[in-house]
Coordinates of N, CA and C and ligand atoms in Angstrom, one line a residue:
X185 N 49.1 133.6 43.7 CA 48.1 134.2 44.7 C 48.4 135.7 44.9
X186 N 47.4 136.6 44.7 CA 47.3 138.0 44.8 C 47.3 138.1 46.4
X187 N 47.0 139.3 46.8 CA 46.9 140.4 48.1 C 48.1 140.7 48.6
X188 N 47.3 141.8 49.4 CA 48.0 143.1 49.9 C 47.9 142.6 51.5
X189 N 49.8 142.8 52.0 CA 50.1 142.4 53.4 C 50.2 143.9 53.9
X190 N 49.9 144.1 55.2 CA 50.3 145.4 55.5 C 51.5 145.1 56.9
X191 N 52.3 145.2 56.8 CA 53.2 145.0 57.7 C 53.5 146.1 59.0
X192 N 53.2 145.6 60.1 CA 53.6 147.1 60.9 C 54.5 146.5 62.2
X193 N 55.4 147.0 62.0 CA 56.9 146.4 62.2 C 58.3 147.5 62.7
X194 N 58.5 147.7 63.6 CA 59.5 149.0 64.4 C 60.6 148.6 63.5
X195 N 61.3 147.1 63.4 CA 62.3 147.3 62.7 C 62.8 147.4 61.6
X196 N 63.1 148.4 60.6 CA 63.2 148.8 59.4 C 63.7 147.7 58.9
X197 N 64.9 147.0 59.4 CA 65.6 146.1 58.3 C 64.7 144.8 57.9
X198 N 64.6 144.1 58.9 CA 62.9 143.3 58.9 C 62.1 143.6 57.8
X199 N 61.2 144.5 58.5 CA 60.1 145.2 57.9 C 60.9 145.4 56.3
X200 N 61.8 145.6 55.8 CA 62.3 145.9 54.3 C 62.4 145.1 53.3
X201 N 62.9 144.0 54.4 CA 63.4 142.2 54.2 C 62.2 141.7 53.8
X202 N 61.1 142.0 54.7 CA 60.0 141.5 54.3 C 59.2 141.9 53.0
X203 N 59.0 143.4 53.3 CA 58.5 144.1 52.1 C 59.2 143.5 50.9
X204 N 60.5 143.3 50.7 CA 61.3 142.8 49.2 C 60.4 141.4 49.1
X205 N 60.4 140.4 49.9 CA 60.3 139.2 49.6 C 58.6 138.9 49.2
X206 N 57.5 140.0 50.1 CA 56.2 139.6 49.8 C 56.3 140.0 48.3
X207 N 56.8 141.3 47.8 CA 56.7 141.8 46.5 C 57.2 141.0 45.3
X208 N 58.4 139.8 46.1 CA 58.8 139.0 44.7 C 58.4 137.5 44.7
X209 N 57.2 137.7 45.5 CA 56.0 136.7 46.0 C 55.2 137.1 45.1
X210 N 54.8 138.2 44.5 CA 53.5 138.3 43.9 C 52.5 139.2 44.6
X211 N 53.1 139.7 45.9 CA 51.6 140.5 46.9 C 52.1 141.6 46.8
X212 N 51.4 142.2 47.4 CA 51.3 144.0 47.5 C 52.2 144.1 49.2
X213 N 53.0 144.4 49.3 CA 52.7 145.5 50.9 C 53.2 146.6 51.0
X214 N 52.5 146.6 52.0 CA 52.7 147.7 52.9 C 53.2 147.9 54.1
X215 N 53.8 149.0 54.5 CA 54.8 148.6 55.7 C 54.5 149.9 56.8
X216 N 54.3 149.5 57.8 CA 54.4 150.4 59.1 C 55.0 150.3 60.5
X217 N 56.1 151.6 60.7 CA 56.6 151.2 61.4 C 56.3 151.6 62.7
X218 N 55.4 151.9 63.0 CA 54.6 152.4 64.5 C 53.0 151.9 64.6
X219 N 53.2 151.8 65.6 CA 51.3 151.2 65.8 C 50.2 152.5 65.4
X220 N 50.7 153.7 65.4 CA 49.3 154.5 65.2 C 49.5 154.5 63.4
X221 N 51.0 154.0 62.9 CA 50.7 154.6 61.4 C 50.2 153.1 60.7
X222 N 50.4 152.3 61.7 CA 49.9 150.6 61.0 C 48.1 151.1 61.1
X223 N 47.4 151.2 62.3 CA 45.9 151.9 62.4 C 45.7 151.8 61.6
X224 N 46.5 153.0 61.4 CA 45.9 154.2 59.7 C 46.0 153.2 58.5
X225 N 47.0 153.0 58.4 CA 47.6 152.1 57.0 C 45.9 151.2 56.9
X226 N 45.9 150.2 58.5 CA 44.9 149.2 58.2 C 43.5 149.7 57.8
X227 N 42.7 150.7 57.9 CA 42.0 151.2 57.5 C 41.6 151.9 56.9
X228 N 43.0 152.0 55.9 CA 43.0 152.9 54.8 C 42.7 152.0 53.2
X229 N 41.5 152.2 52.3 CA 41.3 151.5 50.9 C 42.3 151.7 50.3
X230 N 42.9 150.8 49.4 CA 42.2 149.6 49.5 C 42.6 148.8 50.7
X231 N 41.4 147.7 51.7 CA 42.0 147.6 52.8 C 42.8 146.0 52.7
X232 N 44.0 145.8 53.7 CA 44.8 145.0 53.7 C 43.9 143.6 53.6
X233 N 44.5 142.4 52.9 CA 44.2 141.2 53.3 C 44.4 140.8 54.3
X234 N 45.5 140.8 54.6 CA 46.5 140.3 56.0 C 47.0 141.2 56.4
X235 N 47.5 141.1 58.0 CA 48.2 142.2 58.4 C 48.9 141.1 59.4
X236 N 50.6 141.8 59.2 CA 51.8 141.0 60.0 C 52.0 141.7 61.2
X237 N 51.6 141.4 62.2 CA 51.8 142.5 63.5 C 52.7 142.2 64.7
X238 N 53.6 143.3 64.8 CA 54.9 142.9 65.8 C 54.2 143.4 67.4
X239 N 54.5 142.5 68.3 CA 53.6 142.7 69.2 C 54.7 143.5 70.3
X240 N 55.8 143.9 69.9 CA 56.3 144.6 70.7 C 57.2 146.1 70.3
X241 N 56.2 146.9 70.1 CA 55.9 148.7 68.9 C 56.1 149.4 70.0
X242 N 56.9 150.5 69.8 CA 57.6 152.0 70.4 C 55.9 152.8 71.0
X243 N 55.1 153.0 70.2 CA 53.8 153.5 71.2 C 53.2 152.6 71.9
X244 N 52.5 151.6 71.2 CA 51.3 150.9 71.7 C 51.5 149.3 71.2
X245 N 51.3 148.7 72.5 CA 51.8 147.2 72.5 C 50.8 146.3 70.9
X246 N 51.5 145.1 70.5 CA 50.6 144.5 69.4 C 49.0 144.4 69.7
X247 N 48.8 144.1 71.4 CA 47.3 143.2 71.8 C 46.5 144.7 71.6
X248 N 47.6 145.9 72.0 CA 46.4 147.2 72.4 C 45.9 147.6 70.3
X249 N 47.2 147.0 69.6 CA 47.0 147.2 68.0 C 45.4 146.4 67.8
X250 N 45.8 145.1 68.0 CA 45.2 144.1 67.6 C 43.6 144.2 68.5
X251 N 43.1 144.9 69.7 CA 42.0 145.2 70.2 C 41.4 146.5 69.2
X252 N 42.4 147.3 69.0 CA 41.7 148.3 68.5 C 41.1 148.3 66.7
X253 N 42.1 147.3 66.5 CA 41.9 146.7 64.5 C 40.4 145.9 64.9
X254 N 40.3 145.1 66.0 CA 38.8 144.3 66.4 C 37.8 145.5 66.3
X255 N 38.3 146.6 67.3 CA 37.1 147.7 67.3 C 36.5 148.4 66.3
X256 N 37.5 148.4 65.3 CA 36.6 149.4 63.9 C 36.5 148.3 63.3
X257 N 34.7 148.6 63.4 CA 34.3 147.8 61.8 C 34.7 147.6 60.6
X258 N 36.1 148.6 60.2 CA 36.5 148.7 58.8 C 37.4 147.6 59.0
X259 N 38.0 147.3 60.0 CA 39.6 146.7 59.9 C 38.9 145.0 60.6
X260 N 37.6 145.4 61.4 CA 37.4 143.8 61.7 C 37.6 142.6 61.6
X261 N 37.2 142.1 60.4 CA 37.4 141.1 59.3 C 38.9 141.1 59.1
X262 N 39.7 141.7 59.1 CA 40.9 141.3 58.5 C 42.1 140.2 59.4
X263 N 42.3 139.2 58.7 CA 43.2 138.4 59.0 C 44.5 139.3 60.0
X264 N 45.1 138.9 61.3 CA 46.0 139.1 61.7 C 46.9 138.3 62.1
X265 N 48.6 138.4 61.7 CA 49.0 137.3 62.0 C 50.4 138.1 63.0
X266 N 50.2 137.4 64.6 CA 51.3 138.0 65.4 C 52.3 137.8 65.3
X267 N 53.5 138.8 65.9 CA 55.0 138.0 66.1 C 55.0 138.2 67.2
X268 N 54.8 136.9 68.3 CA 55.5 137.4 69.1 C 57.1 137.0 69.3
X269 N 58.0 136.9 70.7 CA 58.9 136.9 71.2 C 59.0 135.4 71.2
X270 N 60.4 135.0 71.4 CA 60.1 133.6 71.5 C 60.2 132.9 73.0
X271 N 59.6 132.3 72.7 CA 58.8 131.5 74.0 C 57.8 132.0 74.7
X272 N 57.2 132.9 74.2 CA 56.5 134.3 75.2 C 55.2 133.3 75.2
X273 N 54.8 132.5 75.7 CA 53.3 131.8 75.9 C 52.0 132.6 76.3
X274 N 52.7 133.3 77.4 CA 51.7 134.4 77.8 C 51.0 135.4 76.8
X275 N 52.2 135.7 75.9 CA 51.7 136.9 75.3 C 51.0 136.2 73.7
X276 N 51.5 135.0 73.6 CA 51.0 134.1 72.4 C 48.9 133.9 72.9
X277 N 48.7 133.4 74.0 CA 47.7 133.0 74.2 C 46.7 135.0 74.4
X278 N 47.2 136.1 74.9 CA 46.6 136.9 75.1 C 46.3 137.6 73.8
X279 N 47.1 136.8 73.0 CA 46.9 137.6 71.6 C 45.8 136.7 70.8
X280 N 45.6 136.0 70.9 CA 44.5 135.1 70.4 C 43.0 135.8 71.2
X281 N 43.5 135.9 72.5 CA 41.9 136.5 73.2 C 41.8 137.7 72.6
X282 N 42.8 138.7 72.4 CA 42.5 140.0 71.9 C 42.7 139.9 70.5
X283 N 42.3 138.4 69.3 CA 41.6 138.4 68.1 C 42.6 138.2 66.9
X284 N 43.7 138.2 67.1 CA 44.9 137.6 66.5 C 44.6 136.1 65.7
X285 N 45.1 135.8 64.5 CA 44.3 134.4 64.0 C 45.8 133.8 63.8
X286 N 47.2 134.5 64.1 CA 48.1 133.2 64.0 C 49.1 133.8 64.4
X287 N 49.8 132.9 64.5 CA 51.4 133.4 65.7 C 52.6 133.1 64.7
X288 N 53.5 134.1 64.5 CA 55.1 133.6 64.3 C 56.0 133.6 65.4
X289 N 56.5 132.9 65.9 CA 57.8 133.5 67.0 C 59.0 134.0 66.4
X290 N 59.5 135.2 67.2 CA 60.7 135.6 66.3 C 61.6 135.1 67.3
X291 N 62.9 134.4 66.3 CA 63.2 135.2 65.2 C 62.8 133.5 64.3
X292 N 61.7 134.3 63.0 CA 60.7 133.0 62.4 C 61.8 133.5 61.2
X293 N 61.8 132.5 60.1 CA 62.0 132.5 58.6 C 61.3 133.3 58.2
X294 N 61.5 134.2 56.9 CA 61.1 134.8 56.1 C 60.0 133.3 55.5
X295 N 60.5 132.8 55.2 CA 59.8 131.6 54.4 C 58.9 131.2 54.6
X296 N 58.9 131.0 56.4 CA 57.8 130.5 57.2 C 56.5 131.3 57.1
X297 N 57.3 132.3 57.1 CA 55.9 134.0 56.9 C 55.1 133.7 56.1
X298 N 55.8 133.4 55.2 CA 55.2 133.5 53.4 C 54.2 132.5 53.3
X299 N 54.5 131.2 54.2 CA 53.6 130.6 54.4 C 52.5 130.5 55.0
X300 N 53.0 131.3 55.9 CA 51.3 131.4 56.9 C 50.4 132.6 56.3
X301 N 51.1 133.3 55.7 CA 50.5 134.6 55.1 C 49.6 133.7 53.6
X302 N 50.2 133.1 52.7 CA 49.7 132.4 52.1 C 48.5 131.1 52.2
X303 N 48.9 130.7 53.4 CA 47.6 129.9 54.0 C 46.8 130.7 54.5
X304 N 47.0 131.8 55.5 CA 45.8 133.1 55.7 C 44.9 133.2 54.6
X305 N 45.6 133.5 53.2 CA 45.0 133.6 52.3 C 44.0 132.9 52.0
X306 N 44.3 131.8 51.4 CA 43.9 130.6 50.6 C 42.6 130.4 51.3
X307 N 42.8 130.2 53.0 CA 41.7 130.2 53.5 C 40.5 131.2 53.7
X308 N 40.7 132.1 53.5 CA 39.9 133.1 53.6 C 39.1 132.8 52.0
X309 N 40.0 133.2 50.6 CA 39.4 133.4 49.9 C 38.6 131.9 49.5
X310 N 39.1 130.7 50.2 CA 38.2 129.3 49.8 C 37.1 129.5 50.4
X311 N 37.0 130.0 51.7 CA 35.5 130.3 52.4 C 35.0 130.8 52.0
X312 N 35.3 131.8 51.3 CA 34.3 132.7 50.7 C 33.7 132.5 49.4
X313 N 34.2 131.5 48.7 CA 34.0 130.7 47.4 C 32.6 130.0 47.9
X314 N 33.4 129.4 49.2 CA 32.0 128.0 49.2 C 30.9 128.6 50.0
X315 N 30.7 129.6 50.4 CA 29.9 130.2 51.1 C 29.4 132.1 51.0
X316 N 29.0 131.9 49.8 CA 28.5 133.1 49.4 C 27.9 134.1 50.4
X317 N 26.7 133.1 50.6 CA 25.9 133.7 52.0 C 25.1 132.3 52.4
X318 N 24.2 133.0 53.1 CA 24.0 131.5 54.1 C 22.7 132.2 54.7
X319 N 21.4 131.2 54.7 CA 20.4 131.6 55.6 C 20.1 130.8 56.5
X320 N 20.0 130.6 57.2 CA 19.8 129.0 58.5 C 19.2 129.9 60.1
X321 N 17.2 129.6 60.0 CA 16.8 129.8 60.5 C 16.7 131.8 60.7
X322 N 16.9 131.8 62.2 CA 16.7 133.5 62.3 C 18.4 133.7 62.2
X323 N 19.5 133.1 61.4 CA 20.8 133.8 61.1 C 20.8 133.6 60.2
X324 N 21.7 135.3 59.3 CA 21.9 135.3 58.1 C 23.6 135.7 58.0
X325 N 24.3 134.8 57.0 CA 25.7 135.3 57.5 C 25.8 135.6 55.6
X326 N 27.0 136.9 55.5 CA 27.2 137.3 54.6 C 28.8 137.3 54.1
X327 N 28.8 136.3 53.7 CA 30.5 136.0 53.4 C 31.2 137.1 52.7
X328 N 31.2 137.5 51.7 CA 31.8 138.4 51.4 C 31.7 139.5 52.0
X329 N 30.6 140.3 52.6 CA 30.8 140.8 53.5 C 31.4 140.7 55.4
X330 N 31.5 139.7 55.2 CA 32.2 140.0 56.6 C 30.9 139.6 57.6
X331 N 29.8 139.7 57.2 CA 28.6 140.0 58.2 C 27.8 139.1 58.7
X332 N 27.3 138.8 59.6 CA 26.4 138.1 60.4 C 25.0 139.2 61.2
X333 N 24.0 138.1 61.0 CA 22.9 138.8 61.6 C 22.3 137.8 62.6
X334 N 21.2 138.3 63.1 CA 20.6 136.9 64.3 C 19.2 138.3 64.3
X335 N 18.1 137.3 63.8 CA 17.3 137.9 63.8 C 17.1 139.6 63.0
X336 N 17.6 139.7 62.1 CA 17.9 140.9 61.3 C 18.6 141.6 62.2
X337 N 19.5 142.0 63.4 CA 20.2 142.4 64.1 C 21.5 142.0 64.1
X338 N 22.2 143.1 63.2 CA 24.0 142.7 63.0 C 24.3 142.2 64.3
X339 N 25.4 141.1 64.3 CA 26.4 140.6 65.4 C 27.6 140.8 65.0
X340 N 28.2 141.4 65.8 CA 29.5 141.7 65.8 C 30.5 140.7 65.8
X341 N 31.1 140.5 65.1 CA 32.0 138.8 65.4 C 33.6 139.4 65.0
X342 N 35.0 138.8 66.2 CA 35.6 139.2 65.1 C 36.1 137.9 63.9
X343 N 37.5 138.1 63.6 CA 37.4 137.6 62.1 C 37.7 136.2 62.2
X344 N 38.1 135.9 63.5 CA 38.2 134.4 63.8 C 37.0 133.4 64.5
X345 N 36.0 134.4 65.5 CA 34.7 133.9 65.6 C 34.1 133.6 64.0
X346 N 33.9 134.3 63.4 CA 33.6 134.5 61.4 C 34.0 133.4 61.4
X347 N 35.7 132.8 61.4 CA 35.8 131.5 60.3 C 35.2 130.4 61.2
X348 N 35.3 130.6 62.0 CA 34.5 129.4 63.6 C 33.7 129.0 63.1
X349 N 32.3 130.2 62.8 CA 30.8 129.5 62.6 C 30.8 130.0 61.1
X350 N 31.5 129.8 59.9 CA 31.5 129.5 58.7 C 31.8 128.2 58.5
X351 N 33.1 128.2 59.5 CA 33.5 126.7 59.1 C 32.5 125.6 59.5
X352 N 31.9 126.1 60.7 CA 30.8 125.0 61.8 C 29.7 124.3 60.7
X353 N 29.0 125.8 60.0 CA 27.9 126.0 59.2 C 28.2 125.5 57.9
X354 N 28.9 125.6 57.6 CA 29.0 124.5 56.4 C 30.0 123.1 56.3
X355 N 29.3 122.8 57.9 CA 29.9 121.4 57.6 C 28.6 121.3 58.3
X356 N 27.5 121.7 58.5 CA 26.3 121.4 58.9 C 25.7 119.8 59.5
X357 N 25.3 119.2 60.5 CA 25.0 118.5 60.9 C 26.4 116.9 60.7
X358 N 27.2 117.8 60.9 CA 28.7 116.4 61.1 C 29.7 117.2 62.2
X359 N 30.5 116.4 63.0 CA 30.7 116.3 64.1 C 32.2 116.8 63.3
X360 N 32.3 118.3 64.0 CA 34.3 118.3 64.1 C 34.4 118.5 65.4
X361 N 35.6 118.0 65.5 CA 36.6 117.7 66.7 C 37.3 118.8 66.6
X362 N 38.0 118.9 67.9 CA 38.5 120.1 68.5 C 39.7 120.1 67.6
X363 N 40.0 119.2 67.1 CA 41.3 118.9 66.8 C 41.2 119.6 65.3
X364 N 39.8 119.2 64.5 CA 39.9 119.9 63.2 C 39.8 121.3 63.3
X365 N 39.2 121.7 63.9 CA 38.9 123.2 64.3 C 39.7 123.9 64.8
X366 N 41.0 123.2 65.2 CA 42.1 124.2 65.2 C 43.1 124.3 64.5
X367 N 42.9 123.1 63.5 CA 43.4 123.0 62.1 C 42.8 124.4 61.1
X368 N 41.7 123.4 61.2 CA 40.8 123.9 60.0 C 40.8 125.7 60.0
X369 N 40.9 126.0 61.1 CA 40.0 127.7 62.1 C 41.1 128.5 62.4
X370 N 42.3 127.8 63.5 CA 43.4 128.6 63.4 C 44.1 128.5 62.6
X371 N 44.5 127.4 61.8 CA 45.3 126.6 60.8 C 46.6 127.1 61.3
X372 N 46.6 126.5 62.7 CA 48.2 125.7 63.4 C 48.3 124.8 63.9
X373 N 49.2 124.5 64.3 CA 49.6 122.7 64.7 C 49.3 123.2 66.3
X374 N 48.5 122.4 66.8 CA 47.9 122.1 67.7 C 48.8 122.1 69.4
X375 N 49.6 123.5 69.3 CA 50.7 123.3 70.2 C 49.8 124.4 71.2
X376 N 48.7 125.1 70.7 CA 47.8 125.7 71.2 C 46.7 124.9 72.3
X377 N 46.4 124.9 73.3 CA 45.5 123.5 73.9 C 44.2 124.0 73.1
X378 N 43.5 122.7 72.9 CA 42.4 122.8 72.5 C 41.0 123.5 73.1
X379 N 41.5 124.0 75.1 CA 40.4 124.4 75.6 C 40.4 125.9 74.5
X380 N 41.5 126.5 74.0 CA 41.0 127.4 73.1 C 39.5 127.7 72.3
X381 N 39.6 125.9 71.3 CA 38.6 126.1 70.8 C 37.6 126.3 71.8
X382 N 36.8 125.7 73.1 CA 35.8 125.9 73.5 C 35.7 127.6 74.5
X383 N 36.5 128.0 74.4 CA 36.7 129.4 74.9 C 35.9 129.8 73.9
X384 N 36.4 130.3 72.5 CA 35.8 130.7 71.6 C 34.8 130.4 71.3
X385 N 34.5 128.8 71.6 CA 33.3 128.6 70.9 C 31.1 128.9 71.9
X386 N 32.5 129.1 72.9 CA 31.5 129.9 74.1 C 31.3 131.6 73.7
X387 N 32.2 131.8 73.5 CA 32.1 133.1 73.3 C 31.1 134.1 71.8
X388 N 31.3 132.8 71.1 CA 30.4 132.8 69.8 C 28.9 132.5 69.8
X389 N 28.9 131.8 70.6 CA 27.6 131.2 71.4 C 26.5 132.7 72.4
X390 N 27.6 132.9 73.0 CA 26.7 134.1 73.0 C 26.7 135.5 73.0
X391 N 27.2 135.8 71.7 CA 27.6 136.4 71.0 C 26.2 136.2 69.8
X392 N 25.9 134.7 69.8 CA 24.9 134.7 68.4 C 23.2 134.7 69.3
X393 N 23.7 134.8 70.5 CA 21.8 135.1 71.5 C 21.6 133.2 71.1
X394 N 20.1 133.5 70.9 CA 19.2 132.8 70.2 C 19.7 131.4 69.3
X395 N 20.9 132.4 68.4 CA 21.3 131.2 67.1 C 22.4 130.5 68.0
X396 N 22.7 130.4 68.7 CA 23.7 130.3 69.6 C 23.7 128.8 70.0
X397 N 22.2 128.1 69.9 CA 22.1 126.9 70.1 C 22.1 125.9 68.3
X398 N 22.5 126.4 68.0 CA 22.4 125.9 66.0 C 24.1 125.3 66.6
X399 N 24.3 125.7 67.5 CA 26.0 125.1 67.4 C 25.7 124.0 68.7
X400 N 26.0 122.7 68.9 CA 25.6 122.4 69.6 C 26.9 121.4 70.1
X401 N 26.9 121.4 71.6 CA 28.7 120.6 72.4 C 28.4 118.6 72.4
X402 N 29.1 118.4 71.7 CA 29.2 117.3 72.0 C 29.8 116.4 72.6
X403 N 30.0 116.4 73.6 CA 30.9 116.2 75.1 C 31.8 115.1 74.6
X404 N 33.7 115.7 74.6 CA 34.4 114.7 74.5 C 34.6 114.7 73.3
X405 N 34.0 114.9 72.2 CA 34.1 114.9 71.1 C 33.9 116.1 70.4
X406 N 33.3 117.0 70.5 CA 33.7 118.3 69.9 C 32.5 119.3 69.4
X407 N 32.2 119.7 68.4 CA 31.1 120.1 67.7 C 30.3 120.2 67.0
X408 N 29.3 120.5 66.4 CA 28.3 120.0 65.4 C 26.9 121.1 65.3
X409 N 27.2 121.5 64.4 CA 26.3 122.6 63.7 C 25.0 121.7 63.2
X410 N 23.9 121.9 63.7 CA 22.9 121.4 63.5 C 22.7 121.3 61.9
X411 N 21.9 120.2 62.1 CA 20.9 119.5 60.4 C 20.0 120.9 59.9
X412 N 19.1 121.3 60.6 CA 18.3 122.3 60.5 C 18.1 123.1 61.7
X413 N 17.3 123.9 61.3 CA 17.3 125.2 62.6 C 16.3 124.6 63.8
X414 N 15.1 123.7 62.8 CA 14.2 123.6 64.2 C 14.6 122.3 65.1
X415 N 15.7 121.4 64.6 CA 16.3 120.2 65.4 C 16.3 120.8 66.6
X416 N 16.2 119.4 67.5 CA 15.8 120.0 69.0 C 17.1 119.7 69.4
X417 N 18.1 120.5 70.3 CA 18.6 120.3 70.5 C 19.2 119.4 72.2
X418 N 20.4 119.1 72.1 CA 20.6 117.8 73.5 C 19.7 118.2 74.9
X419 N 20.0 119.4 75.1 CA 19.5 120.6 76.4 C 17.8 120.1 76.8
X420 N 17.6 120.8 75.3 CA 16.1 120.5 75.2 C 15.0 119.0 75.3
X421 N 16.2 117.8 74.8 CA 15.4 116.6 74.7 C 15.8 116.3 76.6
X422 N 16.4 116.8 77.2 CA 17.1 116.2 78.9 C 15.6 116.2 79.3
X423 N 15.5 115.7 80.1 CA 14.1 115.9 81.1 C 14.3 117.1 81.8
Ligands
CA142 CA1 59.4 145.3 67.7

């Protein structure tokens, strides 16, 4: 498996350890050891697949990294995968709000990395295989590009809303559970509570206006991306 990791990481020996082992992996990286030169790095072509981000940097904290990689459209899309501290719960779940798609606790294996970095992968470039592009009613989603519309009007999604309603959308009119969707979506073991998914999946919701109802709650059991656009949905058939 190819791609380019960008690593931005204060501790040189780490960050070196790492750099040697993604390179005799097969990937590219790149290494940064401060949050404004990771920025740069991350939005610099060619742009990173993944980026390994230490949530505790000499300028600027990981979540203020990880908000601001959300805010440029160049760096949006890109997979991020946190370190935090160990046991730090607090700072594990605030990094998910501010767009983070996976957690290491340090001090993690080198090995372990490799694997989540490599499943980052695998999942991104499978999605993108099975879902070129996508038209379903007034939304148009553009897999390789990164892009979503609603009504010919870009929506901003970041890169973990994206796998949310790719993943939803092409499993179209079948029921996943919370439980798959934090498999399938965060692709971690479920030590995360599941109200996550419906955080997000709220947040996606209206986030998409209009298309917002194509995703529809199935109480207790989870979610389900409509059959077609003009299915009426639960809301609508209530009295
Ligand atoms: Ca650090």
């Amino acid at each position: 498996m190819s791609g380019t990791v960008l690593v931005i990481e204060d501790e040189v020996d780490l960050a070196t350890t790492l750099e040697y082992n993604l390179r005799s992996n097969g990937l590219t990286a790149r290494l940064a050891h401060t949050a404004k030169a990771g920025l740069e790095a991350a939005a610099s072509d060619p742009l990173p697949d993944v980026i390994v981000l230490d949530l505790m940097l000499p300028d600027l904290s990981g979540t203020e990294v990880c908000r601001r990689l959300r805010d440029n459209p160049h760096t949006r899309a890109i997979p991020i995968i946190m370190c935090t501290a160990k046991g730090d719960e607090i700072d594990r779940v605030v990094g998910f709000e501010v767009g983070a798609d996976d957690y290491v606790v340090k001090p993690y294996s080198v090995r372990e990395l490799l694997l989540r970095i490599r499943a980052m992968l695998r999942r991104t470039q499978r999605t993108e295989a099975e879902t070129p592009s996508l038209r379903f009613g007034v939304l148009r989603i553009d897999h390789g590009a990164h892009r979503t519309w609603v009504d010919e009007q870009e929506v901003q999604l970041t890169a973990l809303e994206f796998r949310l309603l790719t993943t939803l959308a092409t499993r179209r009119g079948r029921v996943q559970s919370r439980e798959t969707l934090l498999s399938d979506v965060w692709g971690i073991e479920a030590d995360i509570t599941t109200r996550t998914v419906d955080t997000h999946v709220k947040r996606l919701r209206e986030k998409l206006g209009v298309a917002g109802r194509y995703i529809e709650t199935l109480r207790g059991v989870g979610y389900r991306f409509k059959d077609s656009p003009d299915e009426a949905t639960a809301e609508e058939e209530a009295p």
